[in-house]
Each structure stands twice: as C-alpha cells, then as structure tokens.
Amino acid sequence: MSADFTARGLARQTSQRLASTAVGEGAALIGFRNPVAGAFGRSAADKLADWVTPADFGPVGTGDDTAAFAAALQSGKAVYVPPLTPVAGNKPQVPYMVSQLVIPNGAMLVGQFGASYIKQIAGANRDLVVLANQNVSNFAIDGLMLDGNSANNTSGCGVNLIGNTLSVANYNPQSHPDPYCYIGNLFIFNTAGDGFRVAGAATDGQAWRAGGTVIENVRTLASRGRGAYLSLVDTYISSLDCGDCGRQAVVFSPNCGSLTVRGVKGWYSGQIDKTQGECIVLAGFGNSFDQIFAQNNIPGHGIVFDNFVLSQALSLRVQGAGNVAGFGATPAYISIRDTCNSFRVEGVCTQIGGAPAGAINLIEFANTSASVSAKFDINLTSEGSYTAMLAGETQFPVLGGSVLQSIVINGQQQLGRAVAPVWPAAQNPSSGWAEYCDASMANALVLRSSTGVVVPLTPVAYTIATLPAASAAQKGARAYVTNGAAAPALGSVPSTAGTTYCPVYCDGAAWRYG
C-alpha cells in the first residue's frame, strides 16, 4: 500500500512539475529532437523559445495589445503574429488592437499573410508602424494586414519608416554601414495619412540610405493621403500596388537614387484632394524603372516624370486617365517636367469607358523655364481621342546626331531630328541663339533666342492670318502660306486670301511674297 502511495505522490509531483511555468520546469523537462538527419536533442522549452508571440507577454485579442507587442519586439527574439481566429473561408479575422508598433534594431515581425490582422485603436492619431530611431537596421516586417482605422483617427500613416540619411547603421553584425532590411507581403488600408511612407525625415525631401533593402509585394488601399511615398536609395522594389487614395497613388521623390524598381501599379488616385491627383510620380537619378501601370478614373495626370533621369527604356501603361469635375487644369496621360533629362519610355495609353469628362492631352511638356530635356525617346501606342497629342513646350534643342530626341505615336514620328548644328557654336553670329526642333511647326528647324524670339530656318506652312508678327529679329525668315493670291506680285505684302500655296519672306518690317 505504501508503495502505491509513493507512486501516486511521484506521479502527482511529476505532473505538477510538468504543469509549472517556473524556470527549469514544464517544457524544460521534455526532450525534443528534430526528425531530420544530424539533428541534436534539446528540450522542448528551447525549441519553443526560438520564436515569441505577443500572447507570450499577456492576454491578447480582448483589449489594448500595444504593451504585449512592445515586450515581444524588445525580447530580442523573432516575433510571430498568429491569426487570432482560424482562417476558414471568408470569415472575418479578429484584429489585434494597438496604438503603435515600434520596430527596434534587428527585429523580425512576421505574420501569416492575409490572416495576421493588426488594427489601430480609435483616437491613436499616430503612425501605426514606425522605427525606434533613424539608426534602426537589419529588421524585417513581413506578412501582415495593417488597418489604420481612418474612421476613428484623423492623422497617421500606416507604415512610416524614417531611416538614416548618412548610411550609418547603429546595429549591424557585419560592421557594414548599410542596413539591409526586408519589408514585404503587407496589406495596408484605411489610413488617415499616407499608406506606406519610407524616407529619411518626417517631412518630405531627404532620402534614407537604405543600403540594399528589399521592398516587395506591398499593397495599400483607401489611404486618405498618398498610397505610397518613397524617398530612399540603394533599394530593390517590386510589386507595389496602391489604389483608392486621397492624393497621388505612388510618389518617388527626386532624391531617390540607385533604385531597382519592377512592377508599380497606381489606381483611383486623387479621390479626395483633386489638386494632387497625379497617379504615379517618377523622379530621381541612377534608377532602373520598368513595368509602371497607372489605371482607372484618375482625375489628374496619369504618369508624371519629374527630375527624372533614366538611360534604359521604361515600359509603361496608362489606362483610363481623365479629367473630373474639380481638378482644374487639363491633365495628361504623360506629363514631363522640364527638370527631366535623358530618358526613354515605351508603352500603351488607352482610354476606357468612352471619352474623358473634360479636356485631356496625351503628352504634356509642363515647362517652367526656357527649354526642356535635350535627350528623350518616347514611343507610344495610344487609343482614344485627345485634346492634343503634344501640349505645352514644343521646342527642343537640336544638338547633333549624338543626341536622342524622338516622339513616335502609333508608329508615326511626331518629333525627332538629329542634325548637325546650323553653325558651329564658336561661329554663332549672334550670342544667345540656338537651333531647335519645333513640333508646333511640323518639326521645322528654327532658331530661338534667349529672349524667346523664334526664326524659322525651314519653310513652315501658315495662312496669311497666322503669319508671325514681322520684326527685325525675324528678318530673313522664310515660310509659305497656303491661301495666297493666284498670281502674287513679287515683294508685295500678302493681304487678300486665295487658294494658292505661295512662298513668303520677312524683310524685318513685313512679310512679302517671294
């Protein structure tokens, strides 16, 4: 009988020790060996401690889970965020509720893509995911659904990562100054501010020296601000999908450099702030861009090139861009600002759903100074009707055969000329003049002075009424009118319109037949 009591006591003691959470008890008493060849045995406690979850630091899923996430992220272990409810059919997921997630050095925050759901607490009014400081590096954020709860917050981005501008990482086991971070498989939605923002400062402008960081498969939806704002260098970016946003869908800042970008889609941009309705803004230098897609119901420009330099050909598609009430100025499927230099694009522009609601251009040169890029190659296939195929600045420098400047639409050359200068620069008889190709005059070669006076060097077709005003600066210019007199007198001033094509020249005071 005593032996029986002893056995029962030992069994009870063993059971109590296995149930205990004290150090050295519980799972520490259970052996584990991975069933793969060469694996070593260790305790189940060691195996279970490879990862932590927020639930390891307190109850979750019933209130404010911010403290549990903070403790998990500060543990030094990889943090797994399991779904709070089983994934079954279209059953809505139960969210973790947090005010803000702060990512420290070396952290790994990983969830089950499409199921690990984190929602911001009402009234938090801050960015949902941030870095602990600008020196944070070697971190990973992967596989999460992030809900900014914009119905109950008035400010804050979904993800706002502000990194170091000097390429100095505070934590890097390789003693290398670059961070090498991974950000991927994120669905960010319902944000009061930008959906996804990565930059070198809280205000726009400075770039983060991201040092080989990878950003992939990030989608934003229903952002009241921009879908994504990116100001960084040395980064690989792929599969960025941003839509239904209040301002621009995707913005690459002019400070971007050394990026490799493949697959960017923007759609339904500018639905709140129609003065910021561009769908995709591409800017920066030394980058590699390809597969850029602007789609559907864009109130402003489709794709904007701003401070943009690109040597290889960029493939793009703009579908369904158009004007809507309240946007204002005539938008364009492609808008090129004069700060661009040396770029090549090819692609398709397609109108869908009938004619646009207002005036819209295919290509706009949004010039704000004396001239635009000297090097460009645009080759487009377009469908639909446009107010103008080319709008805005139409005069481009002619700097010789080594300079590329060409616009081809539906296989037809719209602008493009590679010729030697009319005279060598050192022999230019009048300073401040340069040769230009002018699309508004059927690709005529012209001289243009620094004050904006234009002198055609090749005959250009006009009617008598549309001949440029004669002036001393125009003296020697030649053109022809399409409605001249049947038998004009040599040297007479065209006045009465007829039906004959007649050459004319400017003597400095008037246009005359001859």
Short mmCIF file of C-alpha atoms in Angstrom, two decimals:
data_model
loop_
_atom_site.label_atom_id
_atom_site.label_comp_id
_atom_site.label_asym_id
_atom_site.label_seq_id
_atom_site.Cartn_x
_atom_site.Cartn_y
_atom_site.Cartn_z
CA MET A 1 0.00 0.00 0.00
CA SER A 2 2.84 2.38 0.91
CA ALA A 3 4.45 1.72 -2.44
CA ASP A 4 1.19 2.67 -4.14
CA PHE A 5 1.01 5.92 -2.21
CA THR A 6 4.60 6.64 -3.09
CA ALA A 7 3.96 6.04 -6.81
CA ARG A 8 0.93 8.27 -6.74
CA GLY A 9 2.90 11.01 -4.99
CA LEU A 10 5.70 10.83 -7.51
CA ALA A 11 3.21 10.92 -10.38
CA ARG A 12 1.48 13.91 -8.85
CA GLN A 13 4.82 15.64 -8.31
CA THR A 14 5.87 14.96 -11.90
CA SER A 15 2.53 16.23 -13.19
CA GLN A 16 2.90 19.40 -11.12
CA ARG A 17 6.42 19.98 -12.39
CA LEU A 18 5.33 19.48 -16.00
CA ALA A 19 2.49 21.97 -15.49
CA SER A 20 4.74 24.53 -13.82
CA THR A 21 5.96 27.63 -15.68
CA ALA A 22 8.95 28.12 -13.36
CA VAL A 23 12.46 28.14 -14.82
CA GLY A 24 13.67 24.57 -15.31
CA GLU A 25 10.18 23.14 -15.06
CA GLY A 26 7.40 22.45 -17.58
CA ALA A 27 8.69 22.10 -21.14
CA ALA A 28 12.27 22.14 -19.85
CA LEU A 29 11.64 18.57 -18.63
CA ILE A 30 10.54 17.34 -22.06
CA GLY A 31 13.08 16.26 -24.63
CA PHE A 32 12.91 17.22 -28.30
CA ARG A 33 14.85 16.22 -31.38
CA ASN A 34 14.03 17.37 -34.87
CA PRO A 35 13.46 14.25 -37.01
CA VAL A 36 15.99 15.28 -39.67
CA ALA A 37 19.37 13.65 -40.10
CA GLY A 38 22.09 15.06 -37.90
CA ALA A 39 19.75 16.89 -35.51
CA PHE A 40 20.76 17.23 -31.87
CA GLY A 41 18.45 16.70 -28.96
CA ARG A 42 17.39 19.60 -26.77
CA SER A 43 14.47 20.47 -24.53
CA ALA A 44 11.04 21.40 -25.76
CA ALA A 45 11.47 24.69 -23.87
CA ASP A 46 14.48 25.60 -26.00
CA LYS A 47 12.58 24.72 -29.17
CA LEU A 48 9.52 26.74 -28.16
CA ALA A 49 11.71 29.74 -27.32
CA ASP A 50 13.01 30.05 -30.89
CA TRP A 51 10.13 32.46 -31.55
CA VAL A 52 7.88 34.58 -29.36
CA THR A 53 4.34 35.79 -29.92
CA PRO A 54 2.52 38.76 -28.36
CA ALA A 55 0.50 36.24 -26.33
CA ASP A 56 3.70 35.25 -24.51
CA PHE A 57 3.57 38.65 -22.79
CA GLY A 58 -0.06 38.90 -21.75
CA PRO A 59 -3.62 38.26 -22.87
CA VAL A 60 -4.30 39.49 -26.41
CA GLY A 61 -7.35 39.92 -28.59
CA THR A 62 -9.63 41.37 -25.90
CA GLY A 63 -8.37 44.95 -25.43
CA ASP A 64 -5.25 47.07 -25.99
CA ASP A 65 -2.44 44.78 -27.16
CA THR A 66 0.21 47.50 -27.52
CA ALA A 67 2.19 46.51 -24.41
CA ALA A 68 2.28 42.82 -25.40
CA PHE A 69 3.63 43.70 -28.87
CA ALA A 70 6.19 46.11 -27.38
CA ALA A 71 7.51 43.45 -24.99
CA ALA A 72 7.68 40.87 -27.77
CA LEU A 73 9.59 43.24 -30.07
CA GLN A 74 12.04 44.13 -27.29
CA SER A 75 12.68 40.48 -26.41
CA GLY A 76 15.41 40.06 -28.99
CA LYS A 77 13.55 37.09 -30.47
CA ALA A 78 11.77 36.85 -33.79
CA VAL A 79 8.11 37.78 -33.26
CA TYR A 80 5.41 35.68 -34.91
CA VAL A 81 1.89 37.17 -35.06
CA PRO A 82 -0.52 34.24 -35.39
CA PRO A 83 -4.08 34.91 -36.54
CA LEU A 84 -6.43 35.32 -33.59
CA THR A 85 -9.07 33.25 -35.34
CA PRO A 86 -8.76 30.25 -37.64
CA VAL A 87 -8.63 31.06 -41.32
CA ALA A 88 -11.76 29.47 -42.79
CA GLY A 89 -13.42 30.63 -45.99
CA ASN A 90 -14.30 34.33 -45.96
CA LYS A 91 -14.72 34.51 -42.21
CA PRO A 92 -13.64 37.99 -40.98
CA GLN A 93 -10.46 37.95 -38.95
CA VAL A 94 -10.38 39.27 -35.39
CA PRO A 95 -7.74 42.01 -35.14
CA TYR A 96 -5.07 42.70 -32.59
CA MET A 97 -5.68 46.27 -31.33
CA VAL A 98 -2.65 48.54 -30.88
CA SER A 99 -1.91 52.25 -30.81
CA GLN A 100 1.55 51.95 -32.41
CA LEU A 101 4.18 49.32 -33.21
CA VAL A 102 7.79 50.45 -32.67
CA ILE A 103 10.42 48.40 -34.52
CA PRO A 104 13.79 48.17 -32.73
CA ASN A 105 17.20 47.16 -34.08
CA GLY A 106 17.35 43.67 -35.54
CA ALA A 107 13.65 42.96 -35.01
CA MET A 108 11.69 40.45 -37.05
CA LEU A 109 7.91 40.88 -37.08
CA VAL A 110 6.29 38.14 -39.14
CA GLY A 111 2.68 37.12 -39.65
CA GLN A 112 0.58 34.78 -41.75
CA PHE A 113 -0.03 36.72 -44.96
CA GLY A 114 -3.68 37.58 -45.38
CA ALA A 115 -4.65 36.47 -41.86
CA SER A 116 -2.48 38.20 -39.23
CA TYR A 117 -4.56 41.34 -38.71
CA ILE A 118 -3.47 44.39 -36.68
CA LYS A 119 -5.80 47.37 -36.27
CA GLN A 120 -5.09 50.78 -34.79
CA ILE A 121 -7.00 51.85 -31.69
CA ALA A 122 -9.51 54.66 -32.16
CA GLY A 123 -8.07 58.06 -31.28
CA ALA A 124 -4.42 56.98 -31.53
CA ASN A 125 -3.80 59.59 -34.26
CA ARG A 126 -0.26 58.48 -34.96
CA ASP A 127 1.64 56.32 -37.42
CA LEU A 128 0.80 52.65 -36.94
CA VAL A 129 4.27 51.21 -37.64
CA VAL A 130 7.48 53.20 -37.04
CA LEU A 131 11.16 52.62 -36.36
CA ALA A 132 12.50 53.21 -32.85
CA ASN A 133 15.01 55.71 -34.29
CA GLN A 134 16.76 56.57 -37.55
CA ASN A 135 19.63 54.15 -36.87
CA VAL A 136 17.41 51.07 -36.77
CA SER A 137 18.59 48.46 -39.25
CA ASN A 138 18.65 44.74 -40.05
CA PHE A 139 14.94 44.34 -39.40
CA ALA A 140 12.14 42.52 -41.21
CA ILE A 141 8.40 43.23 -41.41
CA ASP A 142 6.54 40.53 -43.28
CA GLY A 143 3.08 39.06 -43.83
CA LEU A 144 0.74 41.49 -42.02
CA MET A 145 -2.60 43.19 -42.58
CA LEU A 146 -2.40 46.71 -41.12
CA ASP A 147 -5.62 48.68 -40.59
CA GLY A 148 -5.25 52.41 -39.80
CA ASN A 149 -8.88 52.69 -38.65
CA SER A 150 -9.30 56.00 -40.50
CA ALA A 151 -12.96 56.17 -39.49
CA ASN A 152 -11.76 56.80 -35.93
CA ASN A 153 -8.39 58.52 -36.47
CA THR A 154 -7.64 61.87 -38.07
CA SER A 155 -3.88 61.52 -38.69
CA GLY A 156 -1.14 58.95 -39.07
CA CYS A 157 0.41 56.78 -41.78
CA GLY A 158 0.01 53.04 -41.93
CA VAL A 159 3.76 52.44 -42.14
CA ASN A 160 6.16 55.39 -41.76
CA LEU A 161 9.78 54.26 -41.73
CA ILE A 162 12.28 57.09 -41.24
CA GLY A 163 15.86 55.86 -41.72
CA ASN A 164 19.32 57.32 -41.58
CA THR A 165 20.40 59.77 -44.29
CA LEU A 166 24.12 59.18 -43.69
CA SER A 167 24.28 55.41 -44.24
CA VAL A 168 25.35 54.85 -40.62
CA ALA A 169 23.59 51.87 -39.04
CA ASN A 170 23.54 51.55 -35.27
CA TYR A 171 23.13 47.78 -35.37
CA ASN A 172 24.86 45.68 -37.97
CA PRO A 173 26.62 42.45 -37.03
CA GLN A 174 28.65 42.62 -40.24
CA SER A 175 30.04 46.04 -39.20
CA HIS A 176 28.79 47.40 -42.50
CA PRO A 177 27.26 50.89 -42.63
CA ASP A 178 24.21 49.82 -44.66
CA PRO A 179 21.13 48.31 -43.00
CA TYR A 180 19.90 45.58 -45.42
CA CYS A 181 16.28 45.39 -44.30
CA TYR A 182 13.28 43.46 -45.62
CA ILE A 183 9.74 44.80 -45.93
CA GLY A 184 7.25 42.61 -47.74
CA ASN A 185 3.86 40.98 -48.06
CA LEU A 186 1.96 43.83 -46.42
CA PHE A 187 -1.65 44.90 -46.93
CA ILE A 188 -2.09 48.42 -45.53
CA PHE A 189 -5.53 50.02 -45.59
CA ASN A 190 -7.87 52.63 -44.10
CA THR A 191 -5.14 55.11 -43.15
CA ALA A 192 -5.77 58.76 -42.29
CA GLY A 193 -2.42 59.76 -43.80
CA ASP A 194 -0.16 58.02 -46.32
CA GLY A 195 -0.48 54.27 -46.56
CA PHE A 196 3.22 53.44 -46.93
CA ARG A 197 5.97 56.00 -46.41
CA VAL A 198 9.73 55.37 -46.44
CA ALA A 199 12.07 58.37 -46.23
CA GLY A 200 14.99 59.99 -44.46
CA ALA A 201 12.97 62.53 -42.49
CA ALA A 202 9.49 63.17 -41.15
CA THR A 203 9.00 65.89 -43.77
CA ASP A 204 9.30 65.11 -47.47
CA GLY A 205 12.62 65.59 -49.18
CA GLN A 206 15.53 63.71 -47.63
CA ALA A 207 16.29 60.18 -48.73
CA TRP A 208 17.02 57.19 -46.50
CA ARG A 209 20.29 55.43 -47.29
CA ALA A 210 18.59 52.06 -47.26
CA GLY A 211 21.61 50.03 -48.36
CA GLY A 212 20.26 47.03 -50.28
CA THR A 213 16.87 46.98 -48.58
CA VAL A 214 14.17 44.88 -50.28
CA ILE A 215 10.57 46.10 -50.52
CA GLU A 216 8.20 43.70 -52.26
CA ASN A 217 4.53 42.82 -52.53
CA VAL A 218 3.16 45.84 -50.68
CA ARG A 219 -0.45 46.90 -51.28
CA THR A 220 -2.21 49.97 -49.95
CA LEU A 221 -5.93 50.65 -50.15
CA ALA A 222 -8.17 53.52 -49.05
CA SER A 223 -5.42 55.86 -47.89
CA ARG A 224 -6.64 59.39 -47.31
CA GLY A 225 -3.15 60.65 -48.15
CA ARG A 226 -0.84 59.13 -50.73
CA GLY A 227 -0.80 55.43 -51.37
CA ALA A 228 3.00 55.34 -51.12
CA TYR A 229 5.75 57.95 -50.80
CA LEU A 230 9.31 56.71 -51.33
CA SER A 231 12.47 58.75 -50.78
CA LEU A 232 15.38 56.35 -50.48
CA VAL A 233 18.45 54.99 -52.25
CA ASP A 234 20.09 51.61 -52.83
CA THR A 235 16.87 49.60 -52.71
CA TYR A 236 15.10 46.81 -54.62
CA ILE A 237 11.36 47.42 -55.05
CA SER A 238 8.85 45.13 -56.73
CA SER A 239 5.09 44.62 -56.83
CA LEU A 240 3.92 47.88 -55.31
CA ASP A 241 0.11 48.27 -55.70
CA CYS A 242 -1.61 51.41 -54.39
CA GLY A 243 -5.19 52.44 -55.02
CA ASP A 244 -8.29 54.31 -53.96
CA CYS A 245 -6.25 57.05 -52.30
CA GLY A 246 -6.94 60.67 -51.47
CA ARG A 247 -3.86 62.06 -53.21
CA GLN A 248 -1.24 60.52 -55.51
CA ALA A 249 -1.10 56.74 -55.68
CA VAL A 250 2.70 56.38 -55.78
CA VAL A 251 5.39 59.07 -55.47
CA PHE A 252 9.12 58.55 -55.94
CA SER A 253 10.88 61.69 -54.71
CA PRO A 254 13.62 63.47 -56.70
CA ASN A 255 16.09 62.32 -54.03
CA CYS A 256 15.68 58.65 -54.97
CA GLY A 257 18.81 57.08 -56.38
CA SER A 258 20.21 53.66 -57.29
CA LEU A 259 16.79 52.00 -57.11
CA THR A 260 15.79 48.87 -59.00
CA VAL A 261 12.00 49.09 -59.45
CA ARG A 262 9.87 46.48 -61.20
CA GLY A 263 6.08 46.49 -61.16
CA VAL A 264 4.34 49.59 -59.80
CA LYS A 265 0.58 50.00 -60.11
CA GLY A 266 -1.48 53.02 -59.13
CA TRP A 267 -5.24 53.35 -59.47
CA TYR A 268 -8.15 55.56 -58.38
CA SER A 269 -5.80 58.31 -57.20
CA GLY A 270 -6.74 61.82 -56.08
CA GLN A 271 -10.26 60.96 -55.00
CA ILE A 272 -10.12 63.40 -52.05
CA ASP A 273 -7.54 66.10 -52.85
CA LYS A 274 -8.10 66.61 -56.56
CA THR A 275 -5.28 69.16 -56.83
CA GLN A 276 -2.92 66.26 -56.03
CA GLY A 277 -4.47 63.80 -58.42
CA GLU A 278 -1.43 62.52 -60.30
CA CYS A 279 -1.47 58.76 -60.28
CA ILE A 280 2.25 57.96 -60.34
CA VAL A 281 5.16 60.41 -60.00
CA LEU A 282 8.57 59.13 -61.11
CA ALA A 283 11.67 61.06 -60.13
CA GLY A 284 15.29 60.53 -59.21
CA PHE A 285 18.60 59.61 -60.80
CA GLY A 286 20.61 56.47 -61.41
CA ASN A 287 17.50 54.31 -61.06
CA SER A 288 16.15 51.40 -63.04
CA PHE A 289 12.36 51.51 -63.56
CA ASP A 290 10.14 49.14 -65.51
CA GLN A 291 6.51 47.97 -65.71
CA ILE A 292 4.73 51.09 -64.47
CA PHE A 293 0.93 50.94 -64.66
CA ALA A 294 -1.50 53.81 -63.98
CA GLN A 295 -5.10 52.67 -64.16
CA ASN A 296 -8.71 53.81 -63.98
CA ASN A 297 -10.52 57.02 -63.13
CA ILE A 298 -7.51 59.20 -62.45
CA PRO A 299 -8.61 62.82 -62.08
CA GLY A 300 -5.16 64.23 -62.87
CA HIS A 301 -2.09 63.21 -64.80
CA GLY A 302 -1.50 59.52 -65.38
CA ILE A 303 2.30 59.34 -65.02
CA VAL A 304 4.44 62.38 -64.18
CA PHE A 305 8.18 62.49 -64.87
CA ASP A 306 9.79 64.99 -62.50
CA ASN A 307 13.55 65.45 -62.05
CA PHE A 308 13.80 62.15 -63.86
CA VAL A 309 16.87 60.59 -65.48
CA LEU A 310 16.70 57.10 -66.96
CA SER A 311 19.03 55.55 -69.50
CA GLN A 312 17.27 52.28 -70.33
CA ALA A 313 13.78 52.06 -71.83
CA LEU A 314 10.94 52.13 -69.30
CA SER A 315 7.80 50.13 -70.09
CA LEU A 316 4.58 51.83 -69.01
CA ARG A 317 0.83 51.65 -69.42
CA VAL A 318 -1.74 54.37 -68.67
CA GLN A 319 -5.33 53.21 -68.79
CA GLY A 320 -8.40 55.35 -68.23
CA ALA A 321 -6.77 58.58 -67.08
CA GLY A 322 -9.04 61.58 -67.38
CA ASN A 323 -10.45 64.81 -66.10
CA VAL A 324 -13.14 65.05 -63.45
CA ALA A 325 -15.06 68.00 -62.06
CA GLY A 326 -12.95 69.97 -59.64
CA PHE A 327 -9.48 69.02 -60.89
CA GLY A 328 -8.89 72.23 -62.81
CA ALA A 329 -6.12 72.30 -65.42
CA THR A 330 -6.13 69.99 -68.42
CA PRO A 331 -4.40 66.77 -67.30
CA ALA A 332 -2.31 64.47 -69.46
CA TYR A 333 -1.72 60.78 -69.70
CA ILE A 334 2.01 61.52 -69.53
CA SER A 335 3.35 64.78 -68.09
CA ILE A 336 7.04 65.62 -68.48
CA ARG A 337 8.53 68.44 -66.45
CA ASP A 338 11.49 70.45 -67.65
CA THR A 339 13.73 69.15 -64.87
CA CYS A 340 13.92 65.79 -66.66
CA ASN A 341 16.97 64.83 -68.68
CA SER A 342 17.84 61.79 -70.75
CA PHE A 343 15.06 59.25 -70.51
CA ARG A 344 13.43 56.59 -72.69
CA VAL A 345 9.87 55.30 -72.37
CA GLU A 346 7.68 52.97 -74.39
CA GLY A 347 4.18 51.73 -73.77
CA VAL A 348 0.44 51.97 -74.27
CA CYS A 349 -2.09 54.67 -73.39
CA THR A 350 -5.73 53.60 -73.54
CA GLN A 351 -8.96 55.43 -72.80
CA ILE A 352 -11.71 53.28 -71.38
CA GLY A 353 -15.37 53.96 -70.76
CA GLY A 354 -15.75 56.43 -73.61
CA ALA A 355 -14.42 59.97 -73.95
CA PRO A 356 -12.96 61.68 -70.87
CA ALA A 357 -15.12 64.05 -68.84
CA GLY A 358 -13.05 67.08 -69.91
CA ALA A 359 -10.09 68.21 -71.97
CA ILE A 360 -7.13 65.85 -71.72
CA ASN A 361 -3.80 65.61 -73.53
CA LEU A 362 -1.74 62.57 -74.42
CA ILE A 363 1.71 64.06 -73.70
CA GLU A 364 2.23 67.32 -71.86
CA PHE A 365 5.53 69.13 -71.50
CA ALA A 366 4.99 71.06 -68.28
CA ASN A 367 7.74 73.56 -68.97
CA THR A 368 8.52 76.27 -66.44
CA SER A 369 11.75 77.63 -67.92
CA ALA A 370 13.40 78.27 -71.26
CA SER A 371 13.70 74.70 -72.51
CA VAL A 372 13.11 71.06 -71.68
CA SER A 373 15.18 67.94 -71.92
CA ALA A 374 17.68 67.61 -74.72
CA LYS A 375 17.61 63.81 -74.63
CA PHE A 376 14.42 61.76 -74.77
CA ASP A 377 12.89 58.90 -76.69
CA ILE A 378 9.12 58.33 -76.39
CA ASN A 379 7.41 55.55 -78.31
CA LEU A 380 3.70 55.11 -77.55
CA THR A 381 0.69 53.29 -78.85
CA SER A 382 -2.46 55.23 -77.99
CA GLU A 383 -6.19 54.60 -78.20
CA GLY A 384 -8.87 57.27 -77.78
CA SER A 385 -9.30 60.94 -78.58
CA TYR A 386 -7.21 63.70 -77.02
CA THR A 387 -7.36 67.46 -76.95
CA ALA A 388 -3.73 67.42 -78.11
CA MET A 389 -1.23 64.68 -78.78
CA LEU A 390 1.54 67.05 -77.69
CA ALA A 391 0.86 70.01 -75.43
CA GLY A 392 2.91 72.62 -73.65
CA GLU A 393 6.52 73.16 -74.61
CA THR A 394 7.13 72.02 -78.18
CA GLN A 395 10.61 73.35 -78.99
CA PHE A 396 13.55 71.10 -78.32
CA PRO A 397 17.30 71.67 -78.74
CA VAL A 398 18.99 70.23 -81.81
CA LEU A 399 22.47 69.37 -80.58
CA GLY A 400 23.68 66.97 -83.20
CA GLY A 401 23.40 63.32 -84.14
CA SER A 402 24.55 62.00 -80.77
CA VAL A 403 21.54 63.49 -79.02
CA LEU A 404 18.36 61.45 -78.91
CA GLN A 405 15.08 63.34 -79.14
CA SER A 406 12.16 61.48 -80.60
CA ILE A 407 8.42 61.11 -80.12
CA VAL A 408 6.65 58.34 -82.02
CA ILE A 409 2.90 57.84 -81.53
CA ASN A 410 1.14 54.91 -83.21
CA GLY A 411 4.16 54.39 -85.41
CA GLN A 412 4.20 57.98 -86.71
CA GLN A 413 7.10 60.29 -85.96
CA GLN A 414 5.73 63.31 -84.10
CA LEU A 415 9.01 64.95 -83.26
CA GLY A 416 12.55 63.91 -83.72
CA ARG A 417 15.52 65.24 -85.60
CA ALA A 418 19.22 64.51 -85.49
CA VAL A 419 21.13 67.11 -87.50
CA ALA A 420 24.40 68.94 -87.16
CA PRO A 421 24.15 72.49 -85.84
CA VAL A 422 23.41 75.12 -88.48
CA TRP A 423 26.68 76.74 -87.46
CA PRO A 424 29.38 75.77 -85.01
CA ALA A 425 28.84 77.31 -81.63
CA ALA A 426 32.13 79.23 -81.85
CA GLN A 427 30.95 80.88 -85.08
CA ASN A 428 27.44 81.77 -83.94
CA PRO A 429 26.92 85.28 -85.41
CA SER A 430 24.71 86.36 -82.52
CA SER A 431 25.06 85.18 -78.94
CA GLY A 432 22.02 83.73 -77.24
CA TRP A 433 20.66 81.90 -80.31
CA ALA A 434 20.29 78.14 -80.60
CA GLU A 435 18.80 75.67 -83.06
CA TYR A 436 15.56 73.94 -82.10
CA CYS A 437 13.14 71.44 -83.48
CA ASP A 438 9.60 72.83 -83.17
CA ALA A 439 6.71 70.36 -83.03
CA SER A 440 4.17 73.17 -83.31
CA MET A 441 5.53 73.96 -86.79
CA ALA A 442 5.56 70.45 -88.20
CA ASN A 443 9.04 69.67 -86.87
CA ALA A 444 10.57 72.69 -88.56
CA LEU A 445 14.12 73.65 -87.69
CA VAL A 446 14.12 77.07 -86.05
CA LEU A 447 16.42 79.49 -84.29
CA ARG A 448 15.33 80.70 -80.90
CA SER A 449 16.98 83.49 -78.97
CA SER A 450 17.45 83.64 -75.22
CA THR A 451 14.60 86.17 -75.19
CA GLY A 452 12.22 83.76 -76.88
CA VAL A 453 12.27 85.17 -80.44
CA VAL A 454 11.78 82.35 -82.97
CA VAL A 455 13.10 82.46 -86.54
CA PRO A 456 12.14 79.53 -88.82
CA LEU A 457 15.09 78.09 -90.77
CA THR A 458 12.94 75.82 -92.88
CA PRO A 459 9.75 76.92 -94.62
CA VAL A 460 6.68 76.45 -92.46
CA ALA A 461 3.04 76.42 -93.55
CA TYR A 462 0.82 79.29 -92.37
CA THR A 463 -2.25 81.06 -93.52
CA ILE A 464 -1.97 84.81 -94.15
CA ALA A 465 -3.77 85.47 -90.88
CA THR A 466 -1.49 83.24 -88.80
CA LEU A 467 1.90 84.51 -90.05
CA PRO A 468 4.04 85.55 -87.05
CA ALA A 469 4.32 89.28 -86.47
CA ALA A 470 7.11 90.70 -88.63
CA SER A 471 10.05 92.19 -86.71
CA ALA A 472 13.72 92.96 -87.10
CA ALA A 473 14.50 89.75 -85.26
CA GLN A 474 12.51 87.79 -87.87
CA LYS A 475 14.34 89.36 -90.82
CA GLY A 476 15.37 86.69 -93.32
CA ALA A 477 12.88 84.11 -92.08
CA ARG A 478 11.12 82.11 -94.78
CA ALA A 479 7.75 80.37 -94.78
CA TYR A 480 4.84 79.78 -97.10
CA VAL A 481 1.14 80.50 -96.96
CA THR A 482 -1.48 78.01 -98.03
CA ASN A 483 -4.04 80.65 -99.06
CA GLY A 484 -2.01 83.10 -101.15
CA ALA A 485 -3.06 85.01 -104.25
CA ALA A 486 -3.24 83.15 -107.57
CA ALA A 487 -0.65 85.46 -109.22
CA PRO A 488 1.09 87.40 -106.45
CA ALA A 489 3.39 90.30 -107.27
CA LEU A 490 6.98 89.71 -106.16
CA GLY A 491 7.67 91.67 -103.00
CA SER A 492 4.05 92.54 -102.31
CA VAL A 493 2.55 92.08 -98.84
CA PRO A 494 0.06 89.19 -98.63
CA SER A 495 -3.36 90.59 -97.86
CA THR A 496 -6.21 89.07 -99.84
CA ALA A 497 -6.66 85.38 -99.17
CA GLY A 498 -6.79 82.95 -102.05
CA THR A 499 -6.20 79.25 -102.56
CA THR A 500 -2.59 79.08 -103.78
CA TYR A 501 0.49 77.88 -101.90
CA CYS A 502 2.95 80.79 -102.07
CA PRO A 503 6.45 81.35 -100.57
CA VAL A 504 6.92 84.39 -98.34
CA TYR A 505 9.87 86.02 -96.55
CA CYS A 506 10.28 88.61 -93.79
CA ASP A 507 12.18 91.81 -94.59
CA GLY A 508 12.20 92.94 -90.99
CA ALA A 509 9.09 95.10 -91.28
CA ALA A 510 6.60 92.93 -93.17
CA TRP A 511 6.05 89.56 -94.79
CA ARG A 512 6.30 89.67 -98.59
CA TYR A 513 5.76 87.30 -101.50
CA GLY A 514 8.97 85.91 -102.85
#
